[in-house]
Amino acid sequence: MNPVIQATKLVFAYQEQVVLDGLNMEVPKGAFTAIVGPNGCGKSTFVKQLIKSLKPQSGEIRILGKPLASYSHKALGKLIAYVPQATQIGFDFTVEEVVLMGRYPHLKRFQSEQAKDREIAVEAMKATGVWDLKDKPANALSGGEQQRVIVARALAQEPQILILDEPISHLDLPHQVELMALIRKMAQEKGITVLAIIHDLNLALDYSDYVIMMQKGQVLYYGLPAEIISEHSIRDIYGLEVCMIQNPVTGNPHVIPKMAV
C-alpha cells in the first residue's frame, strides 16, 4: 500500500472527553476508502484535523509523506477538497458562483477566473447533476441540491484528495446512488484519493475499495469491505446482531439487521 494519509498516535479531547485515543490510520493512494463506526467514535473529529480545522493534542499527521503542519492553507486547498456533513449557503450566490469558488486556491492574488476555470466548473456541475441549476440562487435550493453543489465545488478544486463527511445524509435514494458511483469513478478514472465517512454499511460494501471501522477513537478493523464487514465486526463495533446475505444484483455481501423482539 502507498499511503497518502498517515496518522500516528493521534490524541484529541474536547475538554475531558477523549475522542481520539492514540489513533493510527493509513489511507492508500488513488482508492475510495470509507470510514464507518457509531456516532461519537471520532470519525468527523479525525477528518477535521486533516483540513486543519482541529489540531490534535499529540501525535502526527503526514500528507504525501510531509507533516501536515508544513502545509500552508493555500497549499492544502490545492491538495485537499472537503465536503462537510451539512452546508448552509448563507449568501445569495448563484450555483455557478459557488462552484467557481473551488478554483480560488489555484488563482493568484486578485486574479479572476479564466476560461479554463469556468470549463472545470462546468464539468463539475454536469458530473454532479446541478448544471441545470447554475443560474439559481444556491441558498434557495433544497438541502440535497445544496449538498450536490458543494460536492461540485470540491471537484472544481481538482484535488488529489477528496474528503467527505457523510456526503449522502441529505440526499434522496437516487442521488445517493449517483453520488456514490461518481465518487468511485473519480477514484478509478482520475486517481483521486477519496476518504468518506459513511453510515450505510451496504453502500460501503458496494462502492468502496477499502473500509476503516472505528470505535472509541481507534481503528479496530481495516481492509477490503467484503472481508472485514461481517457479523462479528458489526457486533464488536455497533453491538448489533445482523446476518449477512449475498446482494443478488452486485454479488457483494449485504447487511440485514436482526429484528428486536
PDB file of C-alpha atoms in Angstrom:
ATOM      1  CA  MET A   1       0.000   0.000   0.000  1.00  0.00           C
ATOM      2  CA  ASN A   2       1.184   3.502  -0.863  1.00  0.00           C
ATOM      3  CA  PRO A   3      -0.361   5.697   1.875  1.00  0.00           C
ATOM      4  CA  VAL A   4      -1.319   9.263   1.031  1.00  0.00           C
ATOM      5  CA  ILE A   5      -2.533   9.996   4.551  1.00  0.00           C
ATOM      6  CA  GLN A   6      -0.759   8.662   7.630  1.00  0.00           C
ATOM      7  CA  ALA A   7      -1.936   9.323  11.178  1.00  0.00           C
ATOM      8  CA  THR A   8       0.218   8.191  14.085  1.00  0.00           C
ATOM      9  CA  LYS A   9      -0.842   8.060  17.737  1.00  0.00           C
ATOM     10  CA  LEU A  10      -3.371  10.895  17.423  1.00  0.00           C
ATOM     11  CA  VAL A  11      -4.946  12.078  20.649  1.00  0.00           C
ATOM     12  CA  PHE A  12      -7.737  14.628  20.799  1.00  0.00           C
ATOM     13  CA  ALA A  13     -10.182  15.551  23.536  1.00  0.00           C
ATOM     14  CA  TYR A  14     -13.000  18.051  23.918  1.00  0.00           C
ATOM     15  CA  GLN A  15     -12.286  19.280  27.438  1.00  0.00           C
ATOM     16  CA  GLU A  16     -12.131  15.998  29.389  1.00  0.00           C
ATOM     17  CA  GLN A  17     -13.888  13.825  26.790  1.00  0.00           C
ATOM     18  CA  VAL A  18     -11.292  11.842  24.835  1.00  0.00           C
ATOM     19  CA  VAL A  19     -12.429  11.414  21.229  1.00  0.00           C
ATOM     20  CA  LEU A  20      -9.262  10.123  19.552  1.00  0.00           C
ATOM     21  CA  ASP A  21      -7.254   7.777  21.731  1.00  0.00           C
ATOM     22  CA  GLY A  22      -3.904   7.005  20.089  1.00  0.00           C
ATOM     23  CA  LEU A  23      -5.411   6.708  16.596  1.00  0.00           C
ATOM     24  CA  ASN A  24      -3.252   5.104  13.898  1.00  0.00           C
ATOM     25  CA  MET A  25      -4.514   5.155  10.327  1.00  0.00           C
ATOM     26  CA  GLU A  26      -3.232   4.895   6.756  1.00  0.00           C
ATOM     27  CA  VAL A  27      -5.216   5.795   3.635  1.00  0.00           C
ATOM     28  CA  PRO A  28      -3.991   4.323   0.328  1.00  0.00           C
ATOM     29  CA  LYS A  29      -3.416   6.393  -2.789  1.00  0.00           C
ATOM     30  CA  GLY A  30      -5.985   6.512  -5.578  1.00  0.00           C
ATOM     31  CA  ALA A  31      -8.613   4.431  -3.796  1.00  0.00           C
ATOM     32  CA  PHE A  32     -12.039   5.019  -2.265  1.00  0.00           C
ATOM     33  CA  THR A  33     -11.741   4.399   1.467  1.00  0.00           C
ATOM     34  CA  ALA A  34     -14.846   4.511   3.648  1.00  0.00           C
ATOM     35  CA  ILE A  35     -14.751   5.207   7.393  1.00  0.00           C
ATOM     36  CA  VAL A  36     -17.605   3.636   9.335  1.00  0.00           C
ATOM     37  CA  GLY A  37     -18.458   3.444  13.002  1.00  0.00           C
ATOM     38  CA  PRO A  38     -21.020   4.550  15.594  1.00  0.00           C
ATOM     39  CA  ASN A  39     -21.772   8.180  16.371  1.00  0.00           C
ATOM     40  CA  GLY A  40     -19.154   9.748  18.619  1.00  0.00           C
ATOM     41  CA  CYS A  41     -16.342   7.345  17.713  1.00  0.00           C
ATOM     42  CA  GLY A  42     -14.140  10.151  16.315  1.00  0.00           C
ATOM     43  CA  LYS A  43     -14.739   9.940  12.555  1.00  0.00           C
ATOM     44  CA  SER A  44     -15.606  13.606  11.977  1.00  0.00           C
ATOM     45  CA  THR A  45     -13.028  14.785  14.507  1.00  0.00           C
ATOM     46  CA  PHE A  46     -10.324  12.955  12.566  1.00  0.00           C
ATOM     47  CA  VAL A  47     -11.233  14.343   9.135  1.00  0.00           C
ATOM     48  CA  LYS A  48     -11.451  17.890  10.542  1.00  0.00           C
ATOM     49  CA  GLN A  49      -7.839  17.519  11.628  1.00  0.00           C
ATOM     50  CA  LEU A  50      -6.853  16.674   8.063  1.00  0.00           C
ATOM     51  CA  ILE A  51      -8.023  20.136   6.936  1.00  0.00           C
ATOM     52  CA  LYS A  52      -6.541  21.897   9.986  1.00  0.00           C
ATOM     53  CA  SER A  53      -9.928  22.739  11.399  1.00  0.00           C
ATOM     54  CA  LEU A  54      -8.876  20.969  14.590  1.00  0.00           C
ATOM     55  CA  LYS A  55      -5.401  20.318  15.955  1.00  0.00           C
ATOM     56  CA  PRO A  56      -4.510  17.092  17.805  1.00  0.00           C
ATOM     57  CA  GLN A  57      -3.159  17.368  21.335  1.00  0.00           C
ATOM     58  CA  SER A  58      -0.475  14.849  20.379  1.00  0.00           C
ATOM     59  CA  GLY A  59       0.519  12.602  17.514  1.00  0.00           C
ATOM     60  CA  GLU A  60       1.258  13.398  13.885  1.00  0.00           C
ATOM     61  CA  ILE A  61      -0.488  13.520  10.527  1.00  0.00           C
ATOM     62  CA  ARG A  62       1.502  13.249   7.303  1.00  0.00           C
ATOM     63  CA  ILE A  63       0.109  14.023   3.855  1.00  0.00           C
ATOM     64  CA  LEU A  64       2.073  12.670   0.898  1.00  0.00           C
ATOM     65  CA  GLY A  65       4.915  11.959   3.296  1.00  0.00           C
ATOM     66  CA  LYS A  66       5.109  15.544   4.644  1.00  0.00           C
ATOM     67  CA  PRO A  67       3.930  16.722   8.067  1.00  0.00           C
ATOM     68  CA  LEU A  68       0.505  18.340   7.814  1.00  0.00           C
ATOM     69  CA  ALA A  69       1.836  21.293   9.812  1.00  0.00           C
ATOM     70  CA  SER A  70       4.264  22.121   6.988  1.00  0.00           C
ATOM     71  CA  TYR A  71       1.433  22.914   4.520  1.00  0.00           C
ATOM     72  CA  SER A  72       0.052  26.430   4.215  1.00  0.00           C
ATOM     73  CA  HIS A  73      -3.734  26.735   3.977  1.00  0.00           C
ATOM     74  CA  LYS A  74      -3.429  27.694   0.309  1.00  0.00           C
ATOM     75  CA  ALA A  75      -1.210  24.704  -0.469  1.00  0.00           C
ATOM     76  CA  LEU A  76      -3.608  22.445   1.399  1.00  0.00           C
ATOM     77  CA  GLY A  77      -6.509  23.937  -0.594  1.00  0.00           C
ATOM     78  CA  LYS A  78      -4.857  22.842  -3.837  1.00  0.00           C
ATOM     79  CA  LEU A  79      -4.300  19.361  -2.468  1.00  0.00           C
ATOM     80  CA  ILE A  80      -7.429  18.548  -0.436  1.00  0.00           C
ATOM     81  CA  ALA A  81     -11.112  19.265  -1.065  1.00  0.00           C
ATOM     82  CA  TYR A  82     -13.531  18.834   1.830  1.00  0.00           C
ATOM     83  CA  VAL A  83     -17.297  18.295   1.822  1.00  0.00           C
ATOM     84  CA  PRO A  84     -18.771  18.752   5.328  1.00  0.00           C
ATOM     85  CA  GLN A  85     -21.772  16.974   6.839  1.00  0.00           C
ATOM     86  CA  ALA A  86     -24.209  19.843   6.472  1.00  0.00           C
ATOM     87  CA  THR A  87     -23.776  23.011   4.473  1.00  0.00           C
ATOM     88  CA  GLN A  88     -25.746  26.217   4.740  1.00  0.00           C
ATOM     89  CA  ILE A  89     -25.070  28.600   1.865  1.00  0.00           C
ATOM     90  CA  GLY A  90     -25.908  31.890   3.536  1.00  0.00           C
ATOM     91  CA  PHE A  91     -25.248  34.362   0.745  1.00  0.00           C
ATOM     92  CA  ASP A  92     -27.172  34.996  -2.440  1.00  0.00           C
ATOM     93  CA  PHE A  93     -24.635  33.426  -4.804  1.00  0.00           C
ATOM     94  CA  THR A  94     -25.700  31.508  -7.868  1.00  0.00           C
ATOM     95  CA  VAL A  95     -24.840  27.840  -8.126  1.00  0.00           C
ATOM     96  CA  GLU A  96     -22.189  28.619 -10.737  1.00  0.00           C
ATOM     97  CA  GLU A  97     -20.578  31.244  -8.490  1.00  0.00           C
ATOM     98  CA  VAL A  98     -20.434  28.777  -5.585  1.00  0.00           C
ATOM     99  CA  VAL A  99     -18.831  26.076  -7.735  1.00  0.00           C
ATOM    100  CA  LEU A 100     -16.299  28.567  -9.107  1.00  0.00           C
ATOM    101  CA  MET A 101     -15.173  29.215  -5.524  1.00  0.00           C
ATOM    102  CA  GLY A 102     -13.482  25.839  -5.786  1.00  0.00           C
ATOM    103  CA  ARG A 103     -10.979  27.421  -8.152  1.00  0.00           C
ATOM    104  CA  TYR A 104      -9.792  30.041  -5.615  1.00  0.00           C
ATOM    105  CA  PRO A 105      -6.772  28.038  -4.342  1.00  0.00           C
ATOM    106  CA  HIS A 106      -5.476  27.926  -7.930  1.00  0.00           C
ATOM    107  CA  LEU A 107      -5.770  31.681  -8.550  1.00  0.00           C
ATOM    108  CA  LYS A 108      -3.119  34.261  -7.851  1.00  0.00           C
ATOM    109  CA  ARG A 109      -3.906  37.198  -5.626  1.00  0.00           C
ATOM    110  CA  PHE A 110      -6.528  39.498  -7.227  1.00  0.00           C
ATOM    111  CA  GLN A 111      -6.728  37.183 -10.259  1.00  0.00           C
ATOM    112  CA  SER A 112     -10.208  36.449 -11.607  1.00  0.00           C
ATOM    113  CA  GLU A 113     -11.381  33.161 -13.072  1.00  0.00           C
ATOM    114  CA  GLN A 114     -10.165  32.346 -16.561  1.00  0.00           C
ATOM    115  CA  ALA A 115     -11.854  30.347 -19.315  1.00  0.00           C
ATOM    116  CA  LYS A 116     -10.161  27.158 -18.111  1.00  0.00           C
ATOM    117  CA  ASP A 117     -11.537  27.676 -14.601  1.00  0.00           C
ATOM    118  CA  ARG A 118     -15.054  28.031 -15.980  1.00  0.00           C
ATOM    119  CA  GLU A 119     -14.641  24.890 -18.087  1.00  0.00           C
ATOM    120  CA  ILE A 120     -13.591  22.936 -14.998  1.00  0.00           C
ATOM    121  CA  ALA A 121     -16.573  24.308 -13.055  1.00  0.00           C
ATOM    122  CA  VAL A 122     -18.978  23.372 -15.857  1.00  0.00           C
ATOM    123  CA  GLU A 123     -17.597  19.821 -15.911  1.00  0.00           C
ATOM    124  CA  ALA A 124     -18.040  19.553 -12.131  1.00  0.00           C
ATOM    125  CA  MET A 125     -21.636  20.825 -12.299  1.00  0.00           C
ATOM    126  CA  LYS A 126     -22.527  18.369 -15.049  1.00  0.00           C
ATOM    127  CA  ALA A 127     -20.913  15.482 -13.174  1.00  0.00           C
ATOM    128  CA  THR A 128     -22.964  16.204 -10.037  1.00  0.00           C
ATOM    129  CA  GLY A 129     -26.229  16.933 -11.838  1.00  0.00           C
ATOM    130  CA  VAL A 130     -26.513  20.623 -10.946  1.00  0.00           C
ATOM    131  CA  TRP A 131     -25.766  22.131 -14.371  1.00  0.00           C
ATOM    132  CA  ASP A 132     -29.445  22.951 -14.921  1.00  0.00           C
ATOM    133  CA  LEU A 133     -29.413  24.903 -11.642  1.00  0.00           C
ATOM    134  CA  LYS A 134     -26.359  27.016 -12.470  1.00  0.00           C
ATOM    135  CA  ASP A 135     -28.204  30.363 -12.567  1.00  0.00           C
ATOM    136  CA  LYS A 136     -30.351  29.766  -9.481  1.00  0.00           C
ATOM    137  CA  PRO A 137     -29.517  31.233  -6.044  1.00  0.00           C
ATOM    138  CA  ALA A 138     -27.782  28.443  -4.167  1.00  0.00           C
ATOM    139  CA  ASN A 139     -29.404  29.402  -0.850  1.00  0.00           C
ATOM    140  CA  ALA A 140     -32.856  28.839  -2.389  1.00  0.00           C
ATOM    141  CA  LEU A 141     -32.172  25.180  -3.190  1.00  0.00           C
ATOM    142  CA  SER A 142     -33.198  22.143  -1.176  1.00  0.00           C
ATOM    143  CA  GLY A 143     -30.724  20.596   1.258  1.00  0.00           C
ATOM    144  CA  GLY A 144     -29.985  17.766  -1.147  1.00  0.00           C
ATOM    145  CA  GLU A 145     -29.408  20.124  -4.053  1.00  0.00           C
ATOM    146  CA  GLN A 146     -27.108  22.295  -1.942  1.00  0.00           C
ATOM    147  CA  GLN A 147     -25.123  19.196  -0.968  1.00  0.00           C
ATOM    148  CA  ARG A 148     -24.553  18.339  -4.626  1.00  0.00           C
ATOM    149  CA  VAL A 149     -23.456  21.944  -5.286  1.00  0.00           C
ATOM    150  CA  ILE A 150     -20.852  21.666  -2.514  1.00  0.00           C
ATOM    151  CA  VAL A 151     -19.602  18.392  -3.990  1.00  0.00           C
ATOM    152  CA  ALA A 152     -19.340  20.134  -7.370  1.00  0.00           C
ATOM    153  CA  ARG A 153     -17.316  22.922  -5.747  1.00  0.00           C
ATOM    154  CA  ALA A 154     -14.992  20.318  -4.242  1.00  0.00           C
ATOM    155  CA  LEU A 155     -14.496  18.628  -7.628  1.00  0.00           C
ATOM    156  CA  ALA A 156     -13.763  22.020  -9.211  1.00  0.00           C
ATOM    157  CA  GLN A 157     -10.733  22.260  -6.910  1.00  0.00           C
ATOM    158  CA  GLU A 158      -9.212  19.370  -8.865  1.00  0.00           C
ATOM    159  CA  PRO A 159      -7.931  17.884  -5.618  1.00  0.00           C
ATOM    160  CA  GLN A 160      -5.592  14.975  -5.195  1.00  0.00           C
ATOM    161  CA  ILE A 161      -7.517  14.071  -2.033  1.00  0.00           C
ATOM    162  CA  LEU A 162     -11.289  14.321  -1.632  1.00  0.00           C
ATOM    163  CA  ILE A 163     -12.644  14.123   1.922  1.00  0.00           C
ATOM    164  CA  LEU A 164     -16.381  13.765   2.500  1.00  0.00           C
ATOM    165  CA  ASP A 165     -18.136  13.764   5.869  1.00  0.00           C
ATOM    166  CA  GLU A 166     -21.443  11.901   5.439  1.00  0.00           C
ATOM    167  CA  PRO A 167     -21.926  13.175   1.864  1.00  0.00           C
ATOM    168  CA  ILE A 168     -25.256  11.401   1.284  1.00  0.00           C
ATOM    169  CA  SER A 169     -27.025  12.342   4.520  1.00  0.00           C
ATOM    170  CA  HIS A 170     -29.318  14.904   2.828  1.00  0.00           C
ATOM    171  CA  LEU A 171     -29.822  13.102  -0.479  1.00  0.00           C
ATOM    172  CA  ASP A 172     -32.744  11.019  -1.663  1.00  0.00           C
ATOM    173  CA  LEU A 173     -32.076   7.435  -2.737  1.00  0.00           C
ATOM    174  CA  PRO A 174     -31.438   8.058  -6.477  1.00  0.00           C
ATOM    175  CA  HIS A 175     -28.964  10.853  -5.732  1.00  0.00           C
ATOM    176  CA  GLN A 176     -27.262   8.746  -3.040  1.00  0.00           C
ATOM    177  CA  VAL A 177     -26.536   6.063  -5.617  1.00  0.00           C
ATOM    178  CA  GLU A 178     -25.481   8.614  -8.258  1.00  0.00           C
ATOM    179  CA  LEU A 179     -23.089  10.369  -5.882  1.00  0.00           C
ATOM    180  CA  MET A 180     -21.517   7.144  -4.620  1.00  0.00           C
ATOM    181  CA  ALA A 181     -20.992   5.997  -8.199  1.00  0.00           C
ATOM    182  CA  LEU A 182     -19.463   9.373  -9.086  1.00  0.00           C
ATOM    183  CA  ILE A 183     -17.073   9.253  -6.121  1.00  0.00           C
ATOM    184  CA  ARG A 184     -15.958   5.756  -7.088  1.00  0.00           C
ATOM    185  CA  LYS A 185     -15.477   6.900 -10.696  1.00  0.00           C
ATOM    186  CA  MET A 186     -13.296   9.829  -9.556  1.00  0.00           C
ATOM    187  CA  ALA A 187     -11.034   7.419  -7.700  1.00  0.00           C
ATOM    188  CA  GLN A 188     -10.858   4.879 -10.532  1.00  0.00           C
ATOM    189  CA  GLU A 189     -10.505   7.185 -13.546  1.00  0.00           C
ATOM    190  CA  LYS A 190      -8.739  10.251 -12.148  1.00  0.00           C
ATOM    191  CA  GLY A 191      -6.721   8.630  -9.392  1.00  0.00           C
ATOM    192  CA  ILE A 192      -8.230  10.850  -6.704  1.00  0.00           C
ATOM    193  CA  THR A 193      -7.763   9.528  -3.195  1.00  0.00           C
ATOM    194  CA  VAL A 194     -11.210   9.507  -1.577  1.00  0.00           C
ATOM    195  CA  LEU A 195     -11.839   9.309   2.162  1.00  0.00           C
ATOM    196  CA  ALA A 196     -15.540   9.323   3.053  1.00  0.00           C
ATOM    197  CA  ILE A 197     -17.448   8.902   6.292  1.00  0.00           C
ATOM    198  CA  ILE A 198     -20.441   6.684   5.526  1.00  0.00           C
ATOM    199  CA  HIS A 199     -23.129   5.327   7.831  1.00  0.00           C
ATOM    200  CA  ASP A 200     -24.726   2.918   5.366  1.00  0.00           C
ATOM    201  CA  LEU A 201     -22.653  -0.274   5.549  1.00  0.00           C
ATOM    202  CA  ASN A 202     -24.258  -1.668   2.395  1.00  0.00           C
ATOM    203  CA  LEU A 203     -23.202   1.370   0.359  1.00  0.00           C
ATOM    204  CA  ALA A 204     -19.691   0.977   1.779  1.00  0.00           C
ATOM    205  CA  LEU A 205     -19.723  -2.675   0.701  1.00  0.00           C
ATOM    206  CA  ASP A 206     -20.892  -1.858  -2.831  1.00  0.00           C
ATOM    207  CA  TYR A 207     -18.781   1.207  -3.632  1.00  0.00           C
ATOM    208  CA  SER A 208     -15.618   1.477  -1.522  1.00  0.00           C
ATOM    209  CA  ASP A 209     -12.256  -0.164  -2.177  1.00  0.00           C
ATOM    210  CA  TYR A 210     -11.259  -0.249   1.499  1.00  0.00           C
ATOM    211  CA  VAL A 211     -13.103   0.178   4.786  1.00  0.00           C
ATOM    212  CA  ILE A 212     -11.874   1.507   8.125  1.00  0.00           C
ATOM    213  CA  MET A 213     -14.057   0.552  11.105  1.00  0.00           C
ATOM    214  CA  MET A 214     -13.651   2.828  14.142  1.00  0.00           C
ATOM    215  CA  GLN A 215     -14.777   2.597  17.727  1.00  0.00           C
ATOM    216  CA  LYS A 216     -13.941   4.805  20.722  1.00  0.00           C
ATOM    217  CA  GLY A 217     -11.311   6.830  18.906  1.00  0.00           C
ATOM    218  CA  GLN A 218      -9.369   3.916  17.467  1.00  0.00           C
ATOM    219  CA  VAL A 219      -9.275   1.797  14.313  1.00  0.00           C
ATOM    220  CA  LEU A 220     -10.477  -1.714  15.117  1.00  0.00           C
ATOM    221  CA  TYR A 221     -10.684  -3.145  11.586  1.00  0.00           C
ATOM    222  CA  TYR A 222      -9.184  -2.202   8.241  1.00  0.00           C
ATOM    223  CA  GLY A 223      -9.193  -3.936   4.871  1.00  0.00           C
ATOM    224  CA  LEU A 224     -11.308  -4.989   1.925  1.00  0.00           C
ATOM    225  CA  PRO A 225     -15.022  -4.355   2.555  1.00  0.00           C
ATOM    226  CA  ALA A 226     -16.210  -7.910   1.925  1.00  0.00           C
ATOM    227  CA  GLU A 227     -13.530  -9.276   4.247  1.00  0.00           C
ATOM    228  CA  ILE A 228     -13.946  -7.047   7.296  1.00  0.00           C
ATOM    229  CA  ILE A 229     -17.642  -6.078   7.343  1.00  0.00           C
ATOM    230  CA  SER A 230     -19.034  -9.185   8.978  1.00  0.00           C
ATOM    231  CA  GLU A 231     -21.448 -10.336  11.655  1.00  0.00           C
ATOM    232  CA  HIS A 232     -18.503 -10.464  14.082  1.00  0.00           C
ATOM    233  CA  SER A 233     -17.077  -6.990  13.336  1.00  0.00           C
ATOM    234  CA  ILE A 234     -20.519  -5.339  13.354  1.00  0.00           C
ATOM    235  CA  ARG A 235     -21.236  -6.915  16.735  1.00  0.00           C
ATOM    236  CA  ASP A 236     -17.885  -5.568  18.009  1.00  0.00           C
ATOM    237  CA  ILE A 237     -18.331  -2.077  16.591  1.00  0.00           C
ATOM    238  CA  TYR A 238     -22.057  -1.441  16.974  1.00  0.00           C
ATOM    239  CA  GLY A 239     -23.229  -4.070  19.463  1.00  0.00           C
ATOM    240  CA  LEU A 240     -25.785  -5.112  16.858  1.00  0.00           C
ATOM    241  CA  GLU A 241     -26.762  -8.586  15.748  1.00  0.00           C
ATOM    242  CA  VAL A 242     -27.000  -8.899  11.956  1.00  0.00           C
ATOM    243  CA  CYS A 243     -26.975 -11.577   9.313  1.00  0.00           C
ATOM    244  CA  MET A 244     -25.034 -11.350   6.048  1.00  0.00           C
ATOM    245  CA  ILE A 245     -26.569 -12.356   2.734  1.00  0.00           C
ATOM    246  CA  GLN A 246     -25.401 -12.015  -0.860  1.00  0.00           C
ATOM    247  CA  ASN A 247     -26.702  -8.998  -2.761  1.00  0.00           C
ATOM    248  CA  PRO A 248     -28.435 -10.578  -5.785  1.00  0.00           C
ATOM    249  CA  VAL A 249     -27.508  -7.614  -8.014  1.00  0.00           C
ATOM    250  CA  THR A 250     -23.880  -6.921  -7.094  1.00  0.00           C
ATOM    251  CA  GLY A 251     -22.891 -10.271  -5.626  1.00  0.00           C
ATOM    252  CA  ASN A 252     -21.391  -8.414  -2.633  1.00  0.00           C
ATOM    253  CA  PRO A 253     -22.235  -9.199   0.980  1.00  0.00           C
ATOM    254  CA  HIS A 254     -25.296  -7.371   2.287  1.00  0.00           C
ATOM    255  CA  VAL A 255     -26.087  -6.487   5.905  1.00  0.00           C
ATOM    256  CA  ILE A 256     -29.521  -7.331   7.330  1.00  0.00           C
ATOM    257  CA  PRO A 257     -30.143  -6.255  10.952  1.00  0.00           C
ATOM    258  CA  LYS A 258     -31.886  -8.871  13.069  1.00  0.00           C
ATOM    259  CA  MET A 259     -35.199  -7.608  14.318  1.00  0.00           C
ATOM    260  CA  ALA A 260     -35.507  -6.968  18.050  1.00  0.00           C
ATOM    261  CA  VAL A 261     -38.267  -8.997  19.728  1.00  0.00           C
TER     262      VAL A 261
END
